[in-house]
Tab-separated table of C-alpha atoms and ligand atoms in Angstrom:
chain	number	residue	atom	x	y	z
A	1	MET	CA	-19.219	-21.732	9.609
A	2	ALA	CA	-16.190	-18.658	10.468
A	3	LEU	CA	-17.035	-15.886	8.821
A	4	CYS	CA	-13.344	-16.048	6.985
A	5	GLU	CA	-11.343	-19.507	7.644
A	6	ALA	CA	-7.116	-19.936	7.093
A	7	ILE	CA	-7.398	-23.347	6.072
A	8	GLY	CA	-3.401	-24.482	6.149
A	9	LEU	CA	-1.895	-21.741	5.179
A	10	THR	CA	1.908	-22.089	4.470
A	11	ARG	CA	4.079	-18.977	2.985
A	12	ARG	CA	7.807	-18.912	2.003
A	13	PHE	CA	10.301	-16.982	1.759
A	14	GLY	CA	12.812	-18.670	-0.683
A	15	GLY	CA	13.725	-21.360	2.034
A	16	ASN	CA	12.326	-20.110	4.806
A	17	ALA	CA	8.474	-20.213	5.881
A	18	ALA	CA	7.264	-17.263	7.675
A	19	LEU	CA	3.993	-19.240	8.282
A	20	GLN	CA	3.444	-23.218	8.289
A	21	ASP	CA	-0.141	-25.177	8.121
A	22	VAL	CA	-2.108	-22.038	9.636
A	23	THR	CA	-5.844	-22.919	9.876
A	24	LEU	CA	-7.922	-20.576	11.520
A	25	GLY	CA	-11.229	-18.795	11.972
A	26	PHE	CA	-12.536	-15.511	12.549
A	27	GLU	CA	-16.346	-14.601	13.799
A	28	PRO	CA	-18.586	-11.802	13.615
A	29	ALA	CA	-18.654	-9.691	16.591
A	30	THR	CA	-15.252	-11.389	18.130
A	31	ILE	CA	-11.814	-10.186	19.009
A	32	VAL	CA	-9.143	-12.285	17.926
A	33	ALA	CA	-5.630	-11.243	19.422
A	34	LEU	CA	-2.879	-12.406	17.625
A	35	ILE	CA	0.674	-12.865	19.802
A	36	GLY	CA	3.710	-13.776	18.651
A	37	PRO	CA	7.679	-12.434	19.330
A	38	ASN	CA	9.061	-10.804	16.137
A	39	GLY	CA	9.022	-12.455	13.078
A	40	SER	CA	7.109	-15.069	13.921
A	41	GLY	CA	4.680	-14.776	11.268
A	42	LYS	CA	2.012	-12.334	12.319
A	43	THR	CA	2.303	-9.334	9.691
A	44	THR	CA	2.770	-12.777	7.291
A	45	LEU	CA	-1.064	-13.880	8.329
A	46	PHE	CA	-2.443	-10.451	7.608
A	47	ASN	CA	-0.841	-10.124	4.175
A	48	LEU	CA	-2.522	-13.721	3.121
A	49	LEU	CA	-6.056	-12.772	4.439
A	50	ALA	CA	-5.989	-9.400	2.676
A	51	GLY	CA	-4.501	-10.500	-0.350
A	52	LEU	CA	-0.750	-8.578	-0.352
A	53	LEU	CA	0.799	-12.427	-0.323
A	54	ARG	CA	-0.539	-15.649	-2.148
A	55	PRO	CA	-0.352	-18.371	-0.019
A	56	SER	CA	2.688	-21.128	-0.974
A	57	ALA	CA	-0.003	-23.988	0.201
A	58	GLY	CA	-3.414	-23.660	1.605
A	59	THR	CA	-6.426	-21.618	0.968
A	60	VAL	CA	-8.271	-18.290	2.482
A	61	ARG	CA	-12.360	-18.894	2.561
A	62	TRP	CA	-14.638	-16.322	3.093
A	63	ARG	CA	-18.510	-16.226	3.920
A	64	GLY	CA	-17.682	-20.015	2.427
A	65	ARG	CA	-16.541	-18.797	-0.462
A	66	GLU	CA	-12.461	-19.663	-1.707
A	67	ILE	CA	-11.136	-16.357	-2.148
A	68	THR	CA	-7.386	-17.375	-1.828
A	69	ALA	CA	-6.596	-15.560	-5.643
A	70	TRP	CA	-9.035	-12.219	-5.293
A	71	PRO	CA	-6.856	-8.978	-5.050
A	72	PRO	CA	-6.663	-6.836	-2.198
A	73	HIS	CA	-9.351	-4.600	-4.054
A	74	ARG	CA	-11.874	-7.233	-4.628
A	75	ARG	CA	-11.208	-8.465	-0.713
A	76	CYS	CA	-11.945	-4.911	0.383
A	77	ARG	CA	-14.876	-4.221	-1.248
A	78	ALA	CA	-16.365	-7.349	-0.064
A	79	GLY	CA	-15.612	-6.687	3.508
A	80	ILE	CA	-11.901	-7.434	4.204
A	81	ASN	CA	-9.353	-4.382	5.253
A	82	ARG	CA	-6.616	-4.006	7.502
A	83	THR	CA	-4.045	-1.221	8.622
A	84	PHE	CA	-0.387	-1.823	7.974
A	85	GLN	CA	2.279	-2.505	10.818
A	86	VAL	CA	4.197	1.270	9.214
A	87	ALA	CA	1.043	3.145	8.755
A	88	GLN	CA	0.714	3.735	4.626
A	89	PRO	CA	-1.780	6.315	4.396
A	90	PHE	CA	-1.207	9.542	0.930
A	91	LEU	CA	0.851	11.739	2.695
A	92	ASP	CA	-0.228	14.336	0.236
A	93	LEU	CA	-3.920	14.141	0.794
A	94	THR	CA	-5.572	15.485	3.816
A	95	LEU	CA	-6.868	13.990	6.487
A	96	SER	CA	-10.442	14.352	5.093
A	97	GLU	CA	-9.403	13.073	1.522
A	98	ASN	CA	-7.588	9.893	2.772
A	99	VAL	CA	-10.455	8.830	4.792
A	100	ALA	CA	-13.162	9.695	1.947
A	101	LEU	CA	-11.038	6.739	0.223
A	102	GLY	CA	-11.987	4.574	2.230
A	103	LEU	CA	-15.850	5.388	2.125
A	104	LEU	CA	-15.978	5.527	-1.513
A	105	TYR	CA	-13.853	2.513	-2.305
A	106	GLY	CA	-15.245	-0.008	0.699
A	107	ALA	CA	-17.631	-2.345	1.115
A	108	PRO	CA	-21.111	-0.722	-0.644
A	109	ALA	CA	-23.338	1.312	1.494
A	110	GLU	CA	-26.592	2.581	1.324
A	111	GLY	CA	-27.028	6.304	0.269
A	112	ALA	CA	-24.667	7.856	-1.986
A	113	ARG	CA	-21.030	7.622	-3.133
A	114	ARG	CA	-20.908	10.818	-4.083
A	115	ARG	CA	-16.982	12.731	-3.386
A	116	ARG	CA	-19.241	15.642	-1.087
A	117	ASP	CA	-20.836	13.560	1.040
A	118	ALA	CA	-18.440	10.980	1.541
A	119	LEU	CA	-16.321	14.338	2.688
A	120	GLU	CA	-18.383	14.870	4.848
A	121	ARG	CA	-18.491	12.230	6.711
A	122	ALA	CA	-15.559	11.283	6.416
A	123	GLN	CA	-15.261	14.556	9.730
A	124	GLU	CA	-17.426	12.071	11.491
A	125	VAL	CA	-15.069	9.025	11.127
A	126	LEU	CA	-12.093	11.617	11.833
A	127	GLY	CA	-13.985	13.030	14.761
A	128	GLU	CA	-14.083	9.213	16.568
A	129	PHE	CA	-10.309	8.912	16.099
A	130	GLY	CA	-9.213	11.948	18.041
A	131	LEU	CA	-8.506	13.917	14.565
A	132	ALA	CA	-11.003	16.562	13.415
A	133	ALA	CA	-9.297	19.662	13.851
A	134	LYS	CA	-6.663	18.091	11.708
A	135	ALA	CA	-8.729	16.977	8.942
A	136	ALA	CA	-8.116	19.669	6.471
A	137	SER	CA	-4.172	19.252	6.625
A	138	ALA	CA	-2.296	16.656	4.995
A	139	ALA	CA	-1.540	13.365	6.569
A	140	ARG	CA	2.655	14.380	6.075
A	141	ILE	CA	2.142	16.770	8.890
A	142	LEU	CA	0.715	13.572	11.471
A	143	SER	CA	2.457	12.097	14.052
A	144	LEU	CA	3.626	8.538	14.029
A	145	GLY	CA	0.584	7.660	16.569
A	146	GLU	CA	-1.578	10.105	14.361
A	147	LEU	CA	-0.767	8.163	10.993
A	148	LYS	CA	-1.665	4.989	12.601
A	149	ARG	CA	-5.041	6.547	13.978
A	150	LEU	CA	-6.204	7.704	10.504
A	151	GLU	CA	-4.742	4.385	9.042
A	152	LEU	CA	-7.398	2.862	11.089
A	153	ALA	CA	-9.800	5.960	10.160
A	154	MET	CA	-9.433	4.841	6.694
A	155	ALA	CA	-10.514	1.043	7.490
A	156	VAL	CA	-12.513	1.556	9.331
A	157	ALA	CA	-14.527	3.817	6.858
A	158	THR	CA	-14.335	0.796	3.923
A	159	ARG	CA	-17.130	-0.806	6.671
A	160	PRO	CA	-15.135	-4.062	7.011
A	161	ALA	CA	-16.767	-7.167	8.099
A	162	LEU	CA	-13.094	-8.700	9.345
A	163	LEU	CA	-10.892	-5.321	10.155
A	164	LEU	CA	-7.231	-6.416	10.890
A	165	VAL	CA	-5.569	-4.254	13.194
A	166	ASP	CA	-1.581	-4.530	12.864
A	167	GLU	CA	0.263	-3.285	16.135
A	168	VAL	CA	-1.857	0.393	16.390
A	169	LEU	CA	-1.371	1.169	20.042
A	170	ALA	CA	2.587	1.652	19.366
A	171	GLY	CA	3.417	5.208	19.650
A	172	GLN	CA	-0.092	6.232	21.296
A	173	SER	CA	-0.867	7.930	24.546
A	174	PRO	CA	-2.461	6.378	26.956
A	175	THR	CA	-5.444	7.940	26.295
A	176	ALA	CA	-4.965	7.759	22.656
A	177	ALA	CA	-4.620	3.917	23.032
A	178	GLN	CA	-8.348	3.771	25.500
A	179	GLU	CA	-9.919	5.379	22.658
A	180	ILE	CA	-8.635	2.952	20.371
A	181	LEU	CA	-9.640	0.050	21.999
A	182	GLY	CA	-13.294	1.681	22.970
A	183	HIS	CA	-13.638	1.894	19.194
A	184	LEU	CA	-12.676	-1.636	18.371
A	185	ILE	CA	-15.335	-2.592	21.130
A	186	ARG	CA	-17.917	-0.294	19.556
A	187	LEU	CA	-17.110	-2.446	16.112
A	188	ARG	CA	-17.182	-5.630	17.717
A	189	ALA	CA	-20.644	-4.679	19.207
A	190	GLN	CA	-21.500	-3.487	15.575
A	191	GLY	CA	-20.849	-7.070	14.728
A	192	VAL	CA	-17.283	-6.794	12.864
A	193	ALA	CA	-14.690	-9.613	13.396
A	194	ILE	CA	-11.305	-8.230	14.486
A	195	CYS	CA	-7.859	-9.949	14.405
A	196	LEU	CA	-5.682	-7.453	16.472
A	197	VAL	CA	-1.828	-7.568	16.434
A	198	GLU	CA	-1.054	-6.420	20.031
A	199	HIS	CA	2.214	-6.407	22.192
A	200	ARG	CA	0.942	-4.966	25.524
A	201	LEU	CA	-1.020	-7.899	27.183
A	202	GLN	CA	-2.646	-5.180	29.583
A	203	ALA	CA	-4.577	-3.832	26.593
A	204	LEU	CA	-5.527	-7.535	24.966
A	205	LEU	CA	-6.494	-8.575	27.813
A	206	LEU	CA	-9.373	-5.802	28.197
A	207	VAL	CA	-10.295	-6.835	24.712
A	208	ALA	CA	-9.699	-9.776	23.348
A	209	ASP	CA	-12.077	-12.808	23.289
A	210	ARG	CA	-9.378	-15.336	21.910
A	211	VAL	CA	-5.891	-15.388	21.779
A	212	VAL	CA	-3.711	-17.015	19.177
A	213	ALA	CA	-0.185	-17.137	19.757
A	214	LEU	CA	2.668	-18.065	16.699
A	215	HIS	CA	6.187	-18.793	16.821
A	216	GLN	CA	8.089	-19.650	14.299
A	217	GLY	CA	4.873	-19.742	11.417
A	218	ARG	CA	2.936	-22.273	13.910
A	219	VAL	CA	0.620	-22.119	15.714
A	220	ILE	CA	1.573	-22.808	19.141
A	221	ALA	CA	-1.263	-21.927	21.805
A	222	GLU	CA	-4.845	-21.130	21.110
A	223	GLY	CA	-7.623	-20.013	23.644
A	224	ARG	CA	-8.772	-17.497	26.260
A	225	PRO	CA	-6.472	-14.646	27.068
A	226	GLU	CA	-6.127	-15.676	30.543
A	227	ALA	CA	-4.651	-19.243	29.790
A	228	VAL	CA	-2.498	-18.242	26.576
A	229	ILE	CA	-0.946	-15.533	27.624
A	230	LYS	CA	0.355	-18.159	30.760
A	231	SER	CA	1.196	-21.532	28.720
A	232	PRO	CA	4.538	-22.567	28.967
A	233	ALA	CA	4.656	-23.128	24.936
A	234	VAL	CA	4.137	-18.773	25.108
A	235	LEU	CA	6.590	-18.297	28.271
A	236	GLU	CA	9.060	-20.064	26.140
A	237	ALA	CA	8.462	-19.138	23.217
A	238	TYR	CA	8.533	-15.164	24.470
A	239	LEU	CA	11.734	-16.217	26.763
A	240	GLY	CA	13.715	-17.729	23.785
A	241	GLU	CA	13.448	-14.638	21.994
A	242	PRO	CA	17.234	-13.057	22.037
A	243	GLY	CA	16.725	-9.759	23.363
A	244	ALA	CA	13.273	-10.094	24.437
B	301	LIG	P1	5.825	-10.800	12.506
B	301	LIG	O1	4.596	-9.853	11.585
B	301	LIG	O2	5.165	-11.931	13.532
B	301	LIG	O3	6.751	-10.062	13.318
B	301	LIG	P2	6.583	-11.332	9.554
B	301	LIG	O4	5.146	-11.617	9.295
B	301	LIG	O5	6.895	-10.263	9.577
B	301	LIG	O6	6.826	-11.428	11.270
B	301	LIG	O7	7.713	-12.384	9.226
B	301	LIG	C1	7.907	-13.595	9.701
B	301	LIG	C2	8.995	-13.999	8.816
B	301	LIG	O8	9.385	-13.976	7.367
B	301	LIG	C3	10.396	-13.509	9.218
B	301	LIG	O9	11.520	-14.133	9.080
B	301	LIG	C4	10.581	-12.042	8.242
B	301	LIG	O10	11.909	-12.232	8.482
B	301	LIG	C5	10.087	-13.210	6.887
B	301	LIG	N1	9.632	-12.426	5.793
B	301	LIG	C6	8.339	-11.358	6.253
B	301	LIG	N2	8.178	-11.134	4.796
B	301	LIG	C7	9.077	-11.238	3.942
B	301	LIG	C8	9.649	-10.916	3.021
B	301	LIG	N3	8.737	-10.152	1.809
B	301	LIG	N4	10.796	-11.234	2.401
B	301	LIG	C9	11.084	-12.272	2.482
B	301	LIG	N5	11.472	-12.768	4.270
B	301	LIG	C10	10.161	-11.973	4.408
B	302	LIG	MG1	4.244	-7.562	12.419
């Protein structure tokens, strides 16, 4: 049984199906890269898995249990967390406070959950994402790339068993991108299931165990990275995209 399963997920907006009959499983210690042209449904799938949207049809299962109706905070405590394509930390809180929120409200941990401990531990987490020097600054001052790293730090702080990462490499320097990928690889080694929306094929080939390609809301290819990015259906989906 997969850790998390999407079964026949469909989501319509008005008359348009953003996602159509998508069935996928996520296994522990595995990085799945989700690719597809703009508008193919990647973020919608994340929203359905994290509970920000309800499906028009289909179900979400977590450790074998149906959770389709669970709200996001309940899924977060159960171990599902995500970053956003457009990072959404609390801009007036400090970086430490933002990460401490993740530590306090994520999956239950052994040890104290007191605010002061969380702020101390937040420093360590920020260090892992190259943000220690700005721990006491308000999130508002960060660059786009830093905001995305902060959001990843917040998501990691919730101790997810399934981490959904939406285009976090966008806006990162090559060094920061390497560090992020290194961090994802370490999380995988700890058993975390990761689903990564990523356009940089180079990065994807480095870390992904499996690639799932979406086009117009449907899965058009799935399997080993080298095979999927060369598959005729995927090439056609990308070439057929205006302006791609
Ligand atoms: P991707 O992340 O792959 O670029 P999205 O999941 O954001 O794609 O969008 C898939 C499709 O659903 C697009 O056609 C988009 O316009 C539409 N869509 C997404 N969210 C909404 C929404 N809240 N309301 C209406 N249409 C939406
Ligand atoms: Mg998106």
